[in-house]
Tab-separated table of C-alpha atoms in Angstrom:
chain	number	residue	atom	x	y	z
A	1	UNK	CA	0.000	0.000	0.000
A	2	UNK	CA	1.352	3.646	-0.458
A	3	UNK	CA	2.038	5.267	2.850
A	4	UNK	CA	1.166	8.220	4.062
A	5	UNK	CA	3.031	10.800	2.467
A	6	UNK	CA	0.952	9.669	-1.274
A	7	UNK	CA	4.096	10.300	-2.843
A	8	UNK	CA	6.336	7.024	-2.601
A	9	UNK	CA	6.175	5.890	-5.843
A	10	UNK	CA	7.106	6.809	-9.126
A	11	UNK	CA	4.499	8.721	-11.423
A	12	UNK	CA	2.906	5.790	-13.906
A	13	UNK	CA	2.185	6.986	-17.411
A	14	UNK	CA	-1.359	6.967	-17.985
A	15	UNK	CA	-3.144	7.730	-21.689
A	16	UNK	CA	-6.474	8.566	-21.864
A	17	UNK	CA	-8.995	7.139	-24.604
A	18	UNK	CA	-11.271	9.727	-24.829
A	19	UNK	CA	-12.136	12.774	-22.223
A	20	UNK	CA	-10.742	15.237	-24.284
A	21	UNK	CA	-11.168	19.068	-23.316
A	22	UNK	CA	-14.623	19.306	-23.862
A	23	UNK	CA	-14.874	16.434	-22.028
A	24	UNK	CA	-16.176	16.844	-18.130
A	25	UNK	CA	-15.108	13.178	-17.289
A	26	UNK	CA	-11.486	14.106	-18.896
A	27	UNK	CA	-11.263	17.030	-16.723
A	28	UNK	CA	-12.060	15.380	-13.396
A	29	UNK	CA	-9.911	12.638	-14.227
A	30	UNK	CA	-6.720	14.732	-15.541
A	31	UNK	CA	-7.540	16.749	-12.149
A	32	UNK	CA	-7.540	13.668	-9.942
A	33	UNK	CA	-4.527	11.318	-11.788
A	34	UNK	CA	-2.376	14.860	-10.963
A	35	UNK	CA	-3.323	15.893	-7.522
A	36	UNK	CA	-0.806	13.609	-5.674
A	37	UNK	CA	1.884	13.420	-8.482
A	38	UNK	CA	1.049	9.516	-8.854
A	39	UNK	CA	0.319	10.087	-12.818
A	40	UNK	CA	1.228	11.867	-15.427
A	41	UNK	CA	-0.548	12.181	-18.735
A	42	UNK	CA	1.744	10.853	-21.807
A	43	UNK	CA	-0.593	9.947	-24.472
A	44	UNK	CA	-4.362	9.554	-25.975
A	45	UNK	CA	-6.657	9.300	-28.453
A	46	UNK	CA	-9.213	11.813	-27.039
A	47	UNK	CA	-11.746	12.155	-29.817
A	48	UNK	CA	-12.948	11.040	-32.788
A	49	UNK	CA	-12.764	14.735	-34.398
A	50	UNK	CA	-9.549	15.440	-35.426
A	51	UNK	CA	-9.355	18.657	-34.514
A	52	UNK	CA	-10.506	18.339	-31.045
A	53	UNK	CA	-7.937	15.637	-30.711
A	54	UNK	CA	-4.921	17.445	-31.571
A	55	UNK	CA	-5.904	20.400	-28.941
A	56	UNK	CA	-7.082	18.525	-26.416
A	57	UNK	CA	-3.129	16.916	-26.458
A	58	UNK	CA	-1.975	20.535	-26.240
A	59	UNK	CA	-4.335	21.357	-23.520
A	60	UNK	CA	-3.538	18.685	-22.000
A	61	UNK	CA	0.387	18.766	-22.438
A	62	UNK	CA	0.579	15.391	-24.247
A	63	UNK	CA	3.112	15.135	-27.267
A	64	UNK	CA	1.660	15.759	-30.396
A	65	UNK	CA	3.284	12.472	-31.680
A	66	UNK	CA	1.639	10.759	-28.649
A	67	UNK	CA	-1.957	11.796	-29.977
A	68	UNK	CA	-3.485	8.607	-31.709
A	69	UNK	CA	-6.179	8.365	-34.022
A	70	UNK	CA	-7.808	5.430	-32.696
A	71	UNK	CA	-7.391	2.917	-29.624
A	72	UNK	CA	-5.734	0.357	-32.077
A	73	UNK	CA	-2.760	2.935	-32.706
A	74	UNK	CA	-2.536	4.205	-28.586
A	75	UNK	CA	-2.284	0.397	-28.075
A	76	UNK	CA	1.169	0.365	-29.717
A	77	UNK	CA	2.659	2.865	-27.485
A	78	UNK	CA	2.030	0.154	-24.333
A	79	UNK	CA	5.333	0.340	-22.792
A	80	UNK	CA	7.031	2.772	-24.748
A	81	UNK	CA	4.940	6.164	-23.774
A	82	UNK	CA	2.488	4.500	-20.934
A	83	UNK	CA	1.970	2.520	-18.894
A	84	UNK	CA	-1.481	2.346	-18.148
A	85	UNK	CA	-4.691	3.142	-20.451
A	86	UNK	CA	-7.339	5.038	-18.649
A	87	UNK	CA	-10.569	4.513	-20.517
A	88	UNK	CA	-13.221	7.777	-20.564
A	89	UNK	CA	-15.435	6.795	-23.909
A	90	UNK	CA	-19.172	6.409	-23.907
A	91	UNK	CA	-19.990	3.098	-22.106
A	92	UNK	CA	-21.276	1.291	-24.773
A	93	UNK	CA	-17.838	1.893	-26.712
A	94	UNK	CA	-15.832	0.035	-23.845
A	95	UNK	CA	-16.066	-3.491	-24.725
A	96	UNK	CA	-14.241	-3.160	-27.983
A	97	UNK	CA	-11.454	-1.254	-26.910
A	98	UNK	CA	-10.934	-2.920	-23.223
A	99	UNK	CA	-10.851	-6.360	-25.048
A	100	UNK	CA	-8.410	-5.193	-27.106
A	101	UNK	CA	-6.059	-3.462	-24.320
A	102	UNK	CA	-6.523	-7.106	-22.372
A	103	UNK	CA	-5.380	-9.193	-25.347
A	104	UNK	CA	-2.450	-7.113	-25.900
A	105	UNK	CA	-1.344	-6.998	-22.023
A	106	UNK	CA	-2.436	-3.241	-21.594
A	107	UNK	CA	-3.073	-2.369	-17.807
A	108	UNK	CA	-6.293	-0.518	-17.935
A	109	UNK	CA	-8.442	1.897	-15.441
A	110	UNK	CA	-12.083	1.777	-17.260
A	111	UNK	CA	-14.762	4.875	-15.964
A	112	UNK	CA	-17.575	3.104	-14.817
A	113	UNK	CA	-19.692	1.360	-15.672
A	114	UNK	CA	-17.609	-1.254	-17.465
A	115	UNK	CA	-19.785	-2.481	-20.005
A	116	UNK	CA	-23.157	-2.395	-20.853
A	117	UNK	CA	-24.501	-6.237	-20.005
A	118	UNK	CA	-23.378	-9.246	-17.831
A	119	UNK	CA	-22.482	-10.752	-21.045
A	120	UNK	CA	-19.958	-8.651	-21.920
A	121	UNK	CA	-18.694	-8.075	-17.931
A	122	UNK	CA	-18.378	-12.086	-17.708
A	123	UNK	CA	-16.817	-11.782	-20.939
A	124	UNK	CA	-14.235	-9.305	-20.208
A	125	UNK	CA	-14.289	-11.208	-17.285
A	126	UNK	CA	-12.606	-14.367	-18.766
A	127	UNK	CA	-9.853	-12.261	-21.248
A	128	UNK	CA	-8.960	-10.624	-17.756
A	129	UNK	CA	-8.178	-14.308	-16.204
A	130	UNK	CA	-6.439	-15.216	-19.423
A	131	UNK	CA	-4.182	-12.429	-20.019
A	132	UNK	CA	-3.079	-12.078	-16.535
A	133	UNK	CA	-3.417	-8.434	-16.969
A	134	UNK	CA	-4.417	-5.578	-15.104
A	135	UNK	CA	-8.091	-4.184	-15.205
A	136	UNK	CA	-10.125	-1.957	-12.603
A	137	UNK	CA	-13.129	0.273	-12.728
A	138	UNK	CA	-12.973	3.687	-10.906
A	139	UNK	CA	-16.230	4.224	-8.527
A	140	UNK	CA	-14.876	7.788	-7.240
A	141	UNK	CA	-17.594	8.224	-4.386
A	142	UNK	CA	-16.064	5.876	-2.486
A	143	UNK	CA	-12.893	7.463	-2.452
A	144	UNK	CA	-14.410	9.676	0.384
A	145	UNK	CA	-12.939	9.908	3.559
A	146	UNK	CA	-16.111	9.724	5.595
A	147	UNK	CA	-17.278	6.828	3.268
A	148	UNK	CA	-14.380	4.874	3.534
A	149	UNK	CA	-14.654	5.817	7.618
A	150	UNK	CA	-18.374	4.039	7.722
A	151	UNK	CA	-16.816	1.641	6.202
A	152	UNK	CA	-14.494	1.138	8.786
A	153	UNK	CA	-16.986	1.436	11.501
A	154	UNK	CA	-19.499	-1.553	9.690
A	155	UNK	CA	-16.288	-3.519	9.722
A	156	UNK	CA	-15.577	-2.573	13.254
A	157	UNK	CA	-19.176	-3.468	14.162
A	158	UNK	CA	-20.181	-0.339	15.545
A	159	UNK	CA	-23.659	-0.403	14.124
A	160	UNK	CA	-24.543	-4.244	14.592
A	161	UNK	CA	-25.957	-6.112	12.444
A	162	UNK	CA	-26.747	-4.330	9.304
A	163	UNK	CA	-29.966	-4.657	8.737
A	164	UNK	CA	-31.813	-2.264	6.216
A	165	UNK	CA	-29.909	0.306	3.699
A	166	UNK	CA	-31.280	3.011	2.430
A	167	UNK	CA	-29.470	4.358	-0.863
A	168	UNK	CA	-30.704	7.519	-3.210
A	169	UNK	CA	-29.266	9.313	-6.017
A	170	UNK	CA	-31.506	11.863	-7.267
A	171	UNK	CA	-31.219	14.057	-10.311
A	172	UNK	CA	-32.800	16.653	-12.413
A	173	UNK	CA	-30.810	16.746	-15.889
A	174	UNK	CA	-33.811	14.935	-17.473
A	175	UNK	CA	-36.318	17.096	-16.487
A	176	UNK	CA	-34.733	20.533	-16.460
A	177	UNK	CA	-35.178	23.291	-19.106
A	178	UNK	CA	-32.974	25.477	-19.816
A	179	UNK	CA	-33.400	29.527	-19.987
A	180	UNK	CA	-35.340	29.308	-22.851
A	181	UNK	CA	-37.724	26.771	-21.666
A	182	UNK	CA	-36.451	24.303	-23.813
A	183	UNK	CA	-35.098	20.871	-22.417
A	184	UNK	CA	-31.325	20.228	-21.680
A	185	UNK	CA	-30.366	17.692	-24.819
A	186	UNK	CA	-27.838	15.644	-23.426
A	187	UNK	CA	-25.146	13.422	-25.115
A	188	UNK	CA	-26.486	11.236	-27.698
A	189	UNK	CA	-25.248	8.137	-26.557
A	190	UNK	CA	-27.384	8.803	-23.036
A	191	UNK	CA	-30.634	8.578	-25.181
A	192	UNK	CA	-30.322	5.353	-25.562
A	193	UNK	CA	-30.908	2.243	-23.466
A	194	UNK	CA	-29.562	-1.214	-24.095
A	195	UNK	CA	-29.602	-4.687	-22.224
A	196	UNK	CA	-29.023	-2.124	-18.974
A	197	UNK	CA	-30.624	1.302	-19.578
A	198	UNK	CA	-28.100	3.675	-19.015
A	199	UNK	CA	-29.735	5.401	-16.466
A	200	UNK	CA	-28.809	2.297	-14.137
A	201	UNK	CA	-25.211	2.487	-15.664
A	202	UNK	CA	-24.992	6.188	-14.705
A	203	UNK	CA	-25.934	6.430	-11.594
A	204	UNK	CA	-27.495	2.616	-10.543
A	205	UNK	CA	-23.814	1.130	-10.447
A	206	UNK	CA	-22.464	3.855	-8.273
A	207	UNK	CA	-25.217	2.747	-5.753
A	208	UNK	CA	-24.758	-1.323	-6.206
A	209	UNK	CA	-21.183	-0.658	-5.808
A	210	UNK	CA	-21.463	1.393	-2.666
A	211	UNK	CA	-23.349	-1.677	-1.229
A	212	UNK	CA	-20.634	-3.824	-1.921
A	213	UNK	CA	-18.288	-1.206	-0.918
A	214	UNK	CA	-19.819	-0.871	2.731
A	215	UNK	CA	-21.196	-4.580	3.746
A	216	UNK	CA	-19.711	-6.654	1.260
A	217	UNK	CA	-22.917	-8.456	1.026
A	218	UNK	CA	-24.638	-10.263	-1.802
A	219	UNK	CA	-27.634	-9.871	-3.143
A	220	UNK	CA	-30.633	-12.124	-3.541
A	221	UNK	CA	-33.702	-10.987	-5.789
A	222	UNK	CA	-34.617	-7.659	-6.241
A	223	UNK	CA	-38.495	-6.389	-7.036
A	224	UNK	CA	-38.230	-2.900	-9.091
A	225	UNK	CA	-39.884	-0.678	-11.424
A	226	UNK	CA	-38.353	1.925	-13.719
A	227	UNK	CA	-40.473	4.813	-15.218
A	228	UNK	CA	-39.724	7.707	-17.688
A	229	UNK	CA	-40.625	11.284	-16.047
A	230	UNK	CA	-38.392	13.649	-17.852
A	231	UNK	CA	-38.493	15.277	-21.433
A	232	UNK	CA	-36.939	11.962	-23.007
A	233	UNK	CA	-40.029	9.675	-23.338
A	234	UNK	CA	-38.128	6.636	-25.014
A	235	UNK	CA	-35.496	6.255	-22.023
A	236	UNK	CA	-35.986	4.823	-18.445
A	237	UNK	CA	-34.905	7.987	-16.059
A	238	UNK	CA	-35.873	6.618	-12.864
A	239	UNK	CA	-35.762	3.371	-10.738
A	240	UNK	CA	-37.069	2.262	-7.526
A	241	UNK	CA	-35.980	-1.231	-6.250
A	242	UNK	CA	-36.162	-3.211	-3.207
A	243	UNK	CA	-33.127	-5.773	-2.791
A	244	UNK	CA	-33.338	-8.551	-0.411
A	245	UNK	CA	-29.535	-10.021	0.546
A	246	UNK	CA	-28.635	-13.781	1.713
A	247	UNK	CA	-28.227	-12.250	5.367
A	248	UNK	CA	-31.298	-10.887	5.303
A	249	UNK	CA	-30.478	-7.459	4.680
A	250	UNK	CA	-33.100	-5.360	2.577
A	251	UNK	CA	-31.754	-2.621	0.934
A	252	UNK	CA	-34.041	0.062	-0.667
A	253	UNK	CA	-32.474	2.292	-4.616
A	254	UNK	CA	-34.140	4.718	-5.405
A	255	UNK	CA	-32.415	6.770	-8.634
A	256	UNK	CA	-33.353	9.143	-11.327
A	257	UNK	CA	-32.614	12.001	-13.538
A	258	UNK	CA	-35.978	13.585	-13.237
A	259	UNK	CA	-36.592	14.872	-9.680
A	260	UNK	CA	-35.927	19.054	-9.958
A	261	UNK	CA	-34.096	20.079	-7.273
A	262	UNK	CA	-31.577	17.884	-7.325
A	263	UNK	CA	-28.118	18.471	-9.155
A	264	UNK	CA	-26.316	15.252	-7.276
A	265	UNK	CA	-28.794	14.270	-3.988
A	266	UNK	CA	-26.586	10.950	-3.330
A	267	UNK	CA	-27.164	9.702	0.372
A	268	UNK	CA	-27.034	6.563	2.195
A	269	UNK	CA	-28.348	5.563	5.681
A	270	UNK	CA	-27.621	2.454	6.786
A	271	UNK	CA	-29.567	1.213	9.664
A	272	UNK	CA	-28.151	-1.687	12.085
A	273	UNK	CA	-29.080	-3.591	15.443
A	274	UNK	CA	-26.929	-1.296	17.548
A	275	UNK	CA	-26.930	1.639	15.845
A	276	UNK	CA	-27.463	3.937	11.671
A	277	UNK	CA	-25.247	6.192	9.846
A	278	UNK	CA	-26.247	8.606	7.299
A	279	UNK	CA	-23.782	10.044	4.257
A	280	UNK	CA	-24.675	12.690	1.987
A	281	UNK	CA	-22.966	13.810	-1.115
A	282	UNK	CA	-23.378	17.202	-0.715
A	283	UNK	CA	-22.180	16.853	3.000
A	284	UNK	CA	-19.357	15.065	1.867
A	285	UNK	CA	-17.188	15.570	5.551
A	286	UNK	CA	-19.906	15.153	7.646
A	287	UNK	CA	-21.297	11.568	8.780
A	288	UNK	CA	-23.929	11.285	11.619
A	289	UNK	CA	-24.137	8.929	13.379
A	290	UNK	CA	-26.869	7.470	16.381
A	291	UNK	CA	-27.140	4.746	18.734
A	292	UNK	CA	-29.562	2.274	20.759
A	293	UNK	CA	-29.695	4.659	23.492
A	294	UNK	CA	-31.086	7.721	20.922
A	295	UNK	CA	-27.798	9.457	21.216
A	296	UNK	CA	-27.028	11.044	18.116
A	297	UNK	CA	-23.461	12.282	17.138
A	298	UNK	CA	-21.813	14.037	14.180
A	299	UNK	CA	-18.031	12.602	13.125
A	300	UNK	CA	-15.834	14.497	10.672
A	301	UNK	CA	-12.213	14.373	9.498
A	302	UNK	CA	-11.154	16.278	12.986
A	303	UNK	CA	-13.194	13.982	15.711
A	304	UNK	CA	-10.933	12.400	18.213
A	305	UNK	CA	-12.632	8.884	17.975
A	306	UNK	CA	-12.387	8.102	14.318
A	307	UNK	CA	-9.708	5.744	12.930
A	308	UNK	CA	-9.560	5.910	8.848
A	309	UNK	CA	-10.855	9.155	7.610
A	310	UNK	CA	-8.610	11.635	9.942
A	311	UNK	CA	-5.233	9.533	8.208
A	312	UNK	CA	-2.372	11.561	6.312
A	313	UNK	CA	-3.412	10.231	3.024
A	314	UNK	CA	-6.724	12.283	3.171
A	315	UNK	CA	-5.601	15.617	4.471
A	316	UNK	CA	-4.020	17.443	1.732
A	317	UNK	CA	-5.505	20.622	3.967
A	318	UNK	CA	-6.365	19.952	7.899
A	319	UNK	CA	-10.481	19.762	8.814
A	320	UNK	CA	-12.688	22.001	8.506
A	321	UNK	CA	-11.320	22.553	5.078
A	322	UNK	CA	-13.855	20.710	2.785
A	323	UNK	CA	-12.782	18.556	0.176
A	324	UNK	CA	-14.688	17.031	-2.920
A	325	UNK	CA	-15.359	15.555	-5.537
A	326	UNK	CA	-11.893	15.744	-7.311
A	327	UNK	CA	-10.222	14.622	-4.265
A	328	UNK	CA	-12.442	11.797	-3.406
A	329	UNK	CA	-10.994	10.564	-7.185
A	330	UNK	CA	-8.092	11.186	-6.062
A	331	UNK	CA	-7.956	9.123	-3.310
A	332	UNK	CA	-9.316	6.235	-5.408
A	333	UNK	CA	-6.410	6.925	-7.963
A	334	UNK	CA	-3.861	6.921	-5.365
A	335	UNK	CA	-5.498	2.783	-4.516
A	336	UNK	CA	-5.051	1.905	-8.331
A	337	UNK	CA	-1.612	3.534	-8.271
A	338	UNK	CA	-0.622	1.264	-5.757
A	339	UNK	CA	-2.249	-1.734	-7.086
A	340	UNK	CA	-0.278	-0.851	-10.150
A	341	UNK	CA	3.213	-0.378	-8.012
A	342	UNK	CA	2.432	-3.767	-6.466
A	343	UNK	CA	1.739	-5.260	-9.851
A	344	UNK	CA	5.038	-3.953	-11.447
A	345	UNK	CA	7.103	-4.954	-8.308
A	346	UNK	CA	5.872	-8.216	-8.525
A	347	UNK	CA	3.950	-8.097	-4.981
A	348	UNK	CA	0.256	-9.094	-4.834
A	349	UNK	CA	-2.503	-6.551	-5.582
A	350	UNK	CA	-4.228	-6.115	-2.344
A	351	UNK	CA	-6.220	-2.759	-2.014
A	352	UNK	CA	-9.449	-3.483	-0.491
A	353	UNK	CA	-10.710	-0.301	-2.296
A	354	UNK	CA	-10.271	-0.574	-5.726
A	355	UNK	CA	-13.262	-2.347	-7.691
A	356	UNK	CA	-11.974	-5.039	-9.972
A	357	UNK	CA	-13.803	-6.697	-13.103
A	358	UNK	CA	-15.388	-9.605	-10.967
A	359	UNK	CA	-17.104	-7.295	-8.717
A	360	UNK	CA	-18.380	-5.624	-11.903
A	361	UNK	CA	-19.671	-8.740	-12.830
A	362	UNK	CA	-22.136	-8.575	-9.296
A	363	UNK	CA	-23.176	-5.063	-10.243
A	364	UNK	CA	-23.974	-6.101	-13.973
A	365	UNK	CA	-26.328	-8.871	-13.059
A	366	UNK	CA	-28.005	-6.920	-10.195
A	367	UNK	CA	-28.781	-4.053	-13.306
A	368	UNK	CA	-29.559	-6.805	-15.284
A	369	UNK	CA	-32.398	-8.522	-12.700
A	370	UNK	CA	-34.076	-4.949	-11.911
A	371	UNK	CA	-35.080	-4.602	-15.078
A	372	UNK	CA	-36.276	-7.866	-15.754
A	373	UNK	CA	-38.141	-7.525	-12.484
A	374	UNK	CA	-39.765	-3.951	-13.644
A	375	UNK	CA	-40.547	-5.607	-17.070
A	376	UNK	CA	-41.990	-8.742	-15.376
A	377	UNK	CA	-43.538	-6.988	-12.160
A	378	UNK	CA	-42.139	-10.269	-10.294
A	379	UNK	CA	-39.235	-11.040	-7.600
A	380	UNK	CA	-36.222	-12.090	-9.547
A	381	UNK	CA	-33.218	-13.897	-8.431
A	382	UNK	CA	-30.053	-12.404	-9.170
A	383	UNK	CA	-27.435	-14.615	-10.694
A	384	UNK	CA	-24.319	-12.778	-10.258
């Protein structure tokens, strides 16, 4: 594992196909993979449009011989510009290119979600174990400090046995208008479901993974329906579901892109024998906390009696100094740079934070079952 200091190691090489400067995703992720000094951009193909291509390398400080055309020509600078392939493309574009990177012995760090079915995950699954090579899928949220401190005190047993889990992540880009009363269009590729609809690869998968994340439980059946609210009738936008797990744990999604109000209304309260714990999003230092006895409490990076979130690696700036979004990636990066070091030194990869391609697999079928359950209006069993 890195130590505390984040900066033990030296920076990997990291090419980005896709996220180019228009890109948000590119932005948050050149942001993040620099923060520590762990990365260093070398190389990409970051769009399709020539033009936007070549500036986004400039923007971006890449090597104008180190901007590729397509994924099949960044593939043959594995080893001799970078080191690892950070994949920021539409979803339904990954399978291709990650199949690709595995058969050739590329290390890769996909955006979530991975794919777009539990065909493909299983598939990707399979060249993974063959190959031998490297593969993870960046869930940023739980790169947190106060997540990855609930976390700690689930493990610890501080709230029982974990019982029911409540877990939201409301939206509004489907449903707003803009100034001129006309809807937001978003990106053409989001208007269109598949096996998954991509509403449950946007923001579904963050919520399945946080699940994981937390309890490390699996699920059971789930009973869901999906409805369209917002200005894009032939898409699912939003998704209720009610998960039962082996231990039985319920666990309660709701998600959407059409409730106004909300730019990014993630929370999760997670309700136990001896105690709950609520996170929110927008709250992202704060985690409160209550007990049998009705006390309730607040914990943040400065409380005396917390053990993960208050460590060097997560106070680039001492409490009472938010940080975000970009640094919650960061965090996560500074996991898959390790995993990475480990790999390259030979040692075994052993961060327990970093999602691989077999826990994609869970999240895949658990998409895959609430929608047959909404299109069925039945229990179904998840096969994962």
């Amino acid at each position: 594992m890195l130590s505390d200091n984040r900066l033990d190691i030296r920076p990997i090489r990291a090419a980005f196909l896709g996220g180019g400067k228009s890109s948000a995703v590119g932005r948050a992720h050149y942001a993040a993979i620099h923060l520590d000094g762990l990365f260093k951009l070398t190389a990409g193909c970051f769009s399709r449009n020539r033009k936007e291509n070549i500036e986004s390398a400039h923007v971006y400080g890449v090597p104008e011989q180190n901007c590729c055309s397509s994924y099949e020509d960044l593939i043959k600078l594995h080893n001799t510009e970078f080191d690892a392939l950070i994949v920021l493309t539409p979803t339904n574009q990954h399978y291709a290119a990650i199949s690709s990177c595995l058969a050739h012995g590329v290390t890769v760090i996909s955006e979530k979600s991975l794919v777009t079915s539990l065909k493909e995950a299983k598939k990707l699954a399979e060249l993974q174990a063959k190959s031998n090579s490297y593969l993870c899928v960046t869930y940023n949220y739980t790169g947190y400090p106060m997540t990855r401190e609930l976390r700690a005190l689930v493990q610890q047993g501080a709230l029982g046995e974990v019982q029911q889990v409540m877990l939201e992540m409301p939206q509004e880009g489907f449903i707003r208008l803009d100034t001129n009363g006309n809807p937001v269009i978003p990106q053409k590729w989001r208007l269109s479901d598949s096996t998954v609809p991509t509403v449950s690869l946007d923001l579904g998968a963050h919520l399945q993974m946080f699940i994981e994340f937390l309890t490390g439980q699996d699920v059971q059946e789930v009973i869901a329906t999906t409805n369209s609210y917002g200005n894009f009738t032939e898409i699912d936008d939003s998704v209720s579901c009610i998960a039962r797990y082996h231990s039985g744990m319920t666990c309660h999604f709701w998600y959407t892109k059409a409730a106004l109000g909300y730019r990014n209304g993630m929370r999760i309260r997670l309700f136990g024998s001896k105690g709950s714990a609520e996170w929110t999003q927008t709250e992202p230092e704060i985690l409160h906390l209550a007990d049998s006895s009705g006390r309730r409490s607040t914990l943040d990076r400065g409380s005396p009696d917390v053990s993960e979130c208050n460590k060097l690696r997560y106070t680039r700036f001492k409490a009472g100094h938010p940080a975000g979004y970009i640094e919650a990636f960061a965090n996560y990066y500074a996991d898959v740079a390790s995993e990475i070091s480990q790999l390259t030194s030979g040692e075994p990869v052993s961060s327990p934070y970093v999602f691989g391609v077999e826990k994609e697999v869970k999240s895949m079928a658990l998409m895959e079952a609430i929608h047959l359950s909404s299109a069925s209006r039945k229990w179904v069993a998840v096969d994962g």
